[in-house]
Amino acid sequence: MPQRYERLTTPMVRVDGELREASWDEALAAAADGFASTPGSATGMFSCSKATNEMNYVAQKFARTVLHTNNVDSCNRT
């Protein structure tokens, strides 16, 4: 498969409104800080009906315990 040159090859973080390259540790820490500073009512999780019941359970458990949100939906109910 040919290399697509417009793809990112290193993680990026935004500092003072500008994106810059970062290490994986720094990028993951920035993502974790972003999730931690977002109130649970502003986040949500959507899972898929093609996933197993166990995977949907883990998704809702992650949303409720890590993201602190009850906003969990799935296309299973359609």
GROMACS .gro file of C-alpha atoms in nm:
model
   78
    1MET     CA    1   0.000   0.000   0.000
    2PRO     CA    2   0.148   0.338  -0.094
    3GLN     CA    3   0.228   0.594   0.176
    4ARG     CA    4  -0.029   0.872   0.207
    5TYR     CA    5   0.175   1.182   0.280
    6GLU     CA    6  -0.111   1.385   0.428
    7ARG     CA    7  -0.151   1.138   0.715
    8LEU     CA    8  -0.011   1.227   1.056
    9THR     CA    9   0.283   1.012   1.159
   10THR     CA   10   0.336   1.158   1.507
   11PRO     CA   11   0.089   1.272   1.772
   12MET     CA   12   0.000   1.640   1.791
   13VAL     CA   13  -0.103   1.858   2.085
   14ARG     CA   14  -0.251   2.206   2.083
   15VAL     CA   15  -0.058   2.467   2.280
   16ASP     CA   16  -0.182   2.828   2.280
   17GLY     CA   17  -0.406   2.752   1.982
   18GLU     CA   18  -0.128   2.601   1.770
   19LEU     CA   19  -0.068   2.235   1.694
   20ARG     CA   20   0.280   2.096   1.751
   21GLU     CA   21   0.436   1.751   1.745
   22ALA     CA   22   0.451   1.567   2.077
   23SER     CA   23   0.560   1.236   2.223
   24TRP     CA   24   0.299   0.965   2.274
   25ASP     CA   25   0.322   1.007   2.651
   26GLU     CA   26   0.262   1.382   2.623
   27ALA     CA   27  -0.027   1.336   2.379
   28LEU     CA   28  -0.199   1.074   2.595
   29ALA     CA   29  -0.155   1.293   2.904
   30ALA     CA   30  -0.310   1.587   2.716
   31ALA     CA   31  -0.605   1.368   2.610
   32ALA     CA   32  -0.653   1.243   2.966
   33ASP     CA   33  -0.644   1.601   3.099
   34GLY     CA   34  -0.904   1.702   2.839
   35PHE     CA   35  -1.140   1.423   2.942
   36ALA     CA   36  -1.083   1.495   3.311
   37SER     CA   37  -1.170   1.865   3.270
   38THR     CA   38  -1.491   1.796   3.073
   39PRO     CA   39  -1.806   1.755   3.283
   40GLY     CA   40  -1.984   1.421   3.246
   41SER     CA   41  -2.296   1.590   3.113
   42ALA     CA   42  -2.095   1.709   2.811
   43THR     CA   43  -1.972   1.363   2.712
   44GLY     CA   44  -2.138   1.051   2.588
   45MET     CA   45  -2.079   0.708   2.443
   46PHE     CA   46  -2.242   0.540   2.145
   47SER     CA   47  -2.202   0.168   2.087
   48CYS     CA   48  -2.290  -0.056   1.797
   49SER     CA   49  -2.546  -0.333   1.762
   50LYS     CA   50  -2.286  -0.543   1.579
   51ALA     CA   51  -2.072  -0.556   1.893
   52THR     CA   52  -2.121  -0.835   2.142
   53ASN     CA   53  -2.327  -0.785   2.458
   54GLU     CA   54  -2.003  -0.807   2.653
   55MET     CA   55  -1.842  -0.528   2.447
   56ASN     CA   56  -2.150  -0.307   2.487
   57TYR     CA   57  -2.141  -0.373   2.861
   58VAL     CA   58  -1.775  -0.269   2.878
   59ALA     CA   59  -1.852   0.045   2.675
   60GLN     CA   60  -2.129   0.156   2.910
   61LYS     CA   61  -1.919   0.066   3.214
   62PHE     CA   62  -1.633   0.280   3.077
   63ALA     CA   63  -1.871   0.570   3.012
   64ARG     CA   64  -2.021   0.555   3.360
   65THR     CA   65  -1.704   0.496   3.564
   66VAL     CA   66  -1.432   0.676   3.366
   67LEU     CA   67  -1.618   0.951   3.179
   68HIS     CA   68  -1.871   0.998   3.464
   69THR     CA   69  -2.167   1.013   3.227
   70ASN     CA   70  -2.495   0.830   3.197
   71ASN     CA   71  -2.522   0.944   2.834
   72VAL     CA   72  -2.489   0.601   2.675
   73ASP     CA   73  -2.678   0.505   2.362
   74SER     CA   74  -2.680   0.220   2.116
   75CYS     CA   75  -2.847   0.144   1.788
   76ASN     CA   76  -2.965  -0.182   1.952
   77ARG     CA   77  -3.293  -0.015   2.047
   78THR     CA   78  -3.401   0.062   1.688
   0.00000   0.00000   0.00000
